[in-house]
Amino acid sequence: MERMSGPDALMLNMETATTPMHTLKLGILDTGRRGRPLGLDEIHTALAMHLGAFPRATQRVISIRGHRARPFWVTDNDFRLDRHLEEVTLEGPGDEHFDELLAELATGRLPRDRPLWALTLVHGLADGRQAVVVRVHHAVADGLAALNCFLHATSESAGGPLPQRHPLPQPSSLIADGRDLDHRQMRAMARRDTLRLIAALPSVVVGAARTARAAQRFDRRALVPRFMGAQRTSLSTPSAHRRRCARSVLRLADVQRAAVATGTTVNGVFHGIVAAAVRQEMIARGEVSARPAVAMFGVCRDLTSGRTEGNDLATAAAYLHTEVADPIERMRLTAASCSASVALRRATGFELTDQLATYTGRLGPRARPIAAPIAPRVMNNVTTANMPGPRQPRWVGDIKVESWTSFALAIAPADVNLTAYSYAGVLSLGLITTPESMPDPARFLARMSEALDELTEALAAEGLMDTKASRRDHI
């Protein structure tokens, strides 16, 4: 039994009937080497031998009256692996049917009477390929934790060594944990925790003041958006429960060359491309503005961490300079804002974010649905993530994981959420949104590809980049 952390509880409490809080992790599988498709029974067998390495996989959430802001992780004594597995065959070939399935999986909330994850094996993709889609609640794992789970379950080469076996706990050991949950013990633990939080409140106030001073003294503060500093646009149209998903890739080599050519970073170039796509989207909607848009993204406390659960990040906001027409200047300004935003986050630290999530409990999540449709200004226009991943394809035995894509959360009033993972030479893009805010997410991803082409051509025209080398790498 374990009390949920403040950041994890925040992710749990944000969930409403129209805001599911689980992410999708998608792996496209090539089973050609083995000569036969993967079966759900094989997945069941493999998971039963290794799932014990991930405690959250067999724990469910228990809330007790008077302390619902931060529930408990408790071993699920009735855990049945088959209740977390399903398989689906697409009705017809093509990405459209698959993206519709992804949107459907993103919409339905995970049941709270069991551990907060589920796996869907998808048949019927082109060329005999299959897909595995894992739904995992954000209270269980953030992007880095999910990536570490993926790396733990795969190998670097075909037939490579399997991870160490960690079988599921046997029923007898589960029962030993207590089949009848001791709510009195939970209440006692929660009361002690409350007393500790009250005693620590003065130090939290001092820490908040220190953080505010550090932010004010930050020498690049002007490059970073202020709180609620984004202008509301049609990207923040009030929406319902429906979701839309789209996938694409960008040539990682081109992004890296652009970063080298301009003295920026891959993250800066990525956000510059996002800025270009948002600009074109706004032009198409007749909403050109002289003000930049704002992106919000998470900054991990420690990217080298091997953790496979929890949320250990804090948000940062950066300007997307959509008001700038020149692609190189737009990218440089956007990259500078991203760099300053990350530096500011690291200068102010992560502790206050954790503390606020612990103290505010359910207050923020309850206020958000009320303010989201009506607030004249919003925190951000789009939400992004950019995670480094494996440089080479991963394998599960003789099955090649051709691609790895993540879809995050569409949370009003910023219903456009784009996640990028570097994987095997590409930036793999997963876009989740609502039909009200982004009717055609695939078109937005096409705008990103066009923006990368525009940027590389502009850099080549300035003599800063060799587009011939870029095309050779792509071939």
PDB file of N, CA, C and O in Angstrom, residues 84-107:
ATOM      1  N   HIS A  84      -7.146  -7.151 -19.255  1.00  0.00           N
ATOM      2  CA  HIS A  84      -6.400  -6.010 -19.779  1.00  0.00           C
ATOM      3  C   HIS A  84      -5.991  -6.201 -21.237  1.00  0.00           C
ATOM      4  O   HIS A  84      -5.331  -5.320 -21.794  1.00  0.00           O
ATOM      5  N   LEU A  85      -6.369  -7.325 -21.835  1.00  0.00           N
ATOM      6  CA  LEU A  85      -5.938  -7.638 -23.192  1.00  0.00           C
ATOM      7  C   LEU A  85      -7.129  -7.795 -24.115  1.00  0.00           C
ATOM      8  O   LEU A  85      -8.158  -8.369 -23.736  1.00  0.00           O
ATOM      9  N   GLU A  86      -6.977  -7.305 -25.342  1.00  0.00           N
ATOM     10  CA  GLU A  86      -8.004  -7.482 -26.371  1.00  0.00           C
ATOM     11  C   GLU A  86      -7.331  -7.441 -27.738  1.00  0.00           C
ATOM     12  O   GLU A  86      -6.174  -7.025 -27.865  1.00  0.00           O
ATOM     13  N   GLU A  87      -8.061  -7.892 -28.753  1.00  0.00           N
ATOM     14  CA  GLU A  87      -7.555  -7.795 -30.115  1.00  0.00           C
ATOM     15  C   GLU A  87      -8.650  -7.295 -31.036  1.00  0.00           C
ATOM     16  O   GLU A  87      -9.845  -7.549 -30.817  1.00  0.00           O
ATOM     17  N   VAL A  88      -8.225  -6.561 -32.069  1.00  0.00           N
ATOM     18  CA  VAL A  88      -9.146  -5.935 -33.016  1.00  0.00           C
ATOM     19  C   VAL A  88      -8.609  -6.142 -34.419  1.00  0.00           C
ATOM     20  O   VAL A  88      -7.397  -6.055 -34.646  1.00  0.00           O
ATOM     21  N   THR A  89      -9.504  -6.415 -35.363  1.00  0.00           N
ATOM     22  CA  THR A  89      -9.123  -6.493 -36.771  1.00  0.00           C
ATOM     23  C   THR A  89      -9.741  -5.311 -37.497  1.00  0.00           C
ATOM     24  O   THR A  89     -10.953  -5.088 -37.409  1.00  0.00           O
ATOM     25  N   LEU A  90      -8.914  -4.534 -38.197  1.00  0.00           N
ATOM     26  CA  LEU A  90      -9.416  -3.360 -38.904  1.00  0.00           C
ATOM     27  C   LEU A  90     -10.378  -3.776 -40.011  1.00  0.00           C
ATOM     28  O   LEU A  90     -10.197  -4.809 -40.658  1.00  0.00           O
ATOM     29  N   GLU A  91     -11.384  -2.949 -40.233  1.00  0.00           N
ATOM     30  CA  GLU A  91     -12.414  -3.270 -41.230  1.00  0.00           C
ATOM     31  C   GLU A  91     -11.886  -3.180 -42.648  1.00  0.00           C
ATOM     32  O   GLU A  91     -12.404  -3.817 -43.556  1.00  0.00           O
ATOM     33  N   GLY A  92     -10.884  -2.372 -42.851  1.00  0.00           N
ATOM     34  CA  GLY A  92     -10.315  -2.245 -44.183  1.00  0.00           C
ATOM     35  C   GLY A  92      -8.917  -1.690 -44.106  1.00  0.00           C
ATOM     36  O   GLY A  92      -8.515  -1.138 -43.085  1.00  0.00           O
ATOM     37  N   PRO A  93      -8.126  -1.819 -45.170  1.00  0.00           N
ATOM     38  CA  PRO A  93      -6.739  -1.336 -45.141  1.00  0.00           C
ATOM     39  C   PRO A  93      -6.699   0.188 -45.150  1.00  0.00           C
ATOM     40  O   PRO A  93      -7.659   0.856 -45.518  1.00  0.00           O
ATOM     41  N   GLY A  94      -5.549   0.714 -44.745  1.00  0.00           N
ATOM     42  CA  GLY A  94      -5.366   2.160 -44.810  1.00  0.00           C
ATOM     43  C   GLY A  94      -5.259   2.794 -43.441  1.00  0.00           C
ATOM     44  O   GLY A  94      -5.817   2.310 -42.458  1.00  0.00           O
ATOM     45  N   ASP A  95      -4.526   3.921 -43.409  1.00  0.00           N
ATOM     46  CA  ASP A  95      -4.291   4.615 -42.156  1.00  0.00           C
ATOM     47  C   ASP A  95      -5.565   5.191 -41.566  1.00  0.00           C
ATOM     48  O   ASP A  95      -5.683   5.337 -40.350  1.00  0.00           O
ATOM     49  N   GLU A  96      -6.522   5.539 -42.425  1.00  0.00           N
ATOM     50  CA  GLU A  96      -7.738   6.187 -41.917  1.00  0.00           C
ATOM     51  C   GLU A  96      -8.447   5.298 -40.907  1.00  0.00           C
ATOM     52  O   GLU A  96      -8.862   5.762 -39.835  1.00  0.00           O
ATOM     53  N   HIS A  97      -8.590   4.026 -41.224  1.00  0.00           N
ATOM     54  CA  HIS A  97      -9.275   3.119 -40.303  1.00  0.00           C
ATOM     55  C   HIS A  97      -8.483   2.960 -39.007  1.00  0.00           C
ATOM     56  O   HIS A  97      -9.068   2.884 -37.922  1.00  0.00           O
ATOM     57  N   PHE A  98      -7.170   2.928 -39.128  1.00  0.00           N
ATOM     58  CA  PHE A  98      -6.334   2.760 -37.944  1.00  0.00           C
ATOM     59  C   PHE A  98      -6.413   4.003 -37.054  1.00  0.00           C
ATOM     60  O   PHE A  98      -6.537   3.910 -35.833  1.00  0.00           O
ATOM     61  N   ASP A  99      -6.343   5.183 -37.667  1.00  0.00           N
ATOM     62  CA  ASP A  99      -6.429   6.413 -36.885  1.00  0.00           C
ATOM     63  C   ASP A  99      -7.784   6.541 -36.199  1.00  0.00           C
ATOM     64  O   ASP A  99      -7.879   7.069 -35.085  1.00  0.00           O
ATOM     65  N   GLU A 100      -8.832   6.061 -36.855  1.00  0.00           N
ATOM     66  CA  GLU A 100     -10.153   6.067 -36.220  1.00  0.00           C
ATOM     67  C   GLU A 100     -10.168   5.156 -34.997  1.00  0.00           C
ATOM     68  O   GLU A 100     -10.767   5.487 -33.963  1.00  0.00           O
ATOM     69  N   LEU A 101      -9.511   4.008 -35.104  1.00  0.00           N
ATOM     70  CA  LEU A 101      -9.427   3.108 -33.957  1.00  0.00           C
ATOM     71  C   LEU A 101      -8.639   3.768 -32.822  1.00  0.00           C
ATOM     72  O   LEU A 101      -9.040   3.687 -31.649  1.00  0.00           O
ATOM     73  N   LEU A 102      -7.537   4.431 -33.158  1.00  0.00           N
ATOM     74  CA  LEU A 102      -6.747   5.109 -32.132  1.00  0.00           C
ATOM     75  C   LEU A 102      -7.573   6.174 -31.426  1.00  0.00           C
ATOM     76  O   LEU A 102      -7.513   6.313 -30.191  1.00  0.00           O
ATOM     77  N   ALA A 103      -8.360   6.923 -32.197  1.00  0.00           N
ATOM     78  CA  ALA A 103      -9.216   7.946 -31.593  1.00  0.00           C
ATOM     79  C   ALA A 103     -10.246   7.320 -30.662  1.00  0.00           C
ATOM     80  O   ALA A 103     -10.546   7.857 -29.584  1.00  0.00           O
ATOM     81  N   GLU A 104     -10.764   6.173 -31.061  1.00  0.00           N
ATOM     82  CA  GLU A 104     -11.726   5.474 -30.207  1.00  0.00           C
ATOM     83  C   GLU A 104     -11.066   4.989 -28.921  1.00  0.00           C
ATOM     84  O   GLU A 104     -11.637   5.121 -27.829  1.00  0.00           O
ATOM     85  N   LEU A 105      -9.857   4.455 -29.035  1.00  0.00           N
ATOM     86  CA  LEU A 105      -9.149   4.002 -27.839  1.00  0.00           C
ATOM     87  C   LEU A 105      -8.782   5.169 -26.936  1.00  0.00           C
ATOM     88  O   LEU A 105      -8.700   5.015 -25.713  1.00  0.00           O
ATOM     89  N   ALA A 106      -8.539   6.322 -27.528  1.00  0.00           N
ATOM     90  CA  ALA A 106      -8.184   7.500 -26.729  1.00  0.00           C
ATOM     91  C   ALA A 106      -9.386   8.084 -26.003  1.00  0.00           C
ATOM     92  O   ALA A 106      -9.227   8.807 -25.025  1.00  0.00           O
ATOM     93  N   THR A 107     -10.586   7.764 -26.453  1.00  0.00           N
ATOM     94  CA  THR A 107     -11.795   8.397 -25.918  1.00  0.00           C
ATOM     95  C   THR A 107     -12.330   7.692 -24.675  1.00  0.00           C
ATOM     96  O   THR A 107     -12.661   8.336 -23.680  1.00  0.00           O
TER      97      THR A 107
END
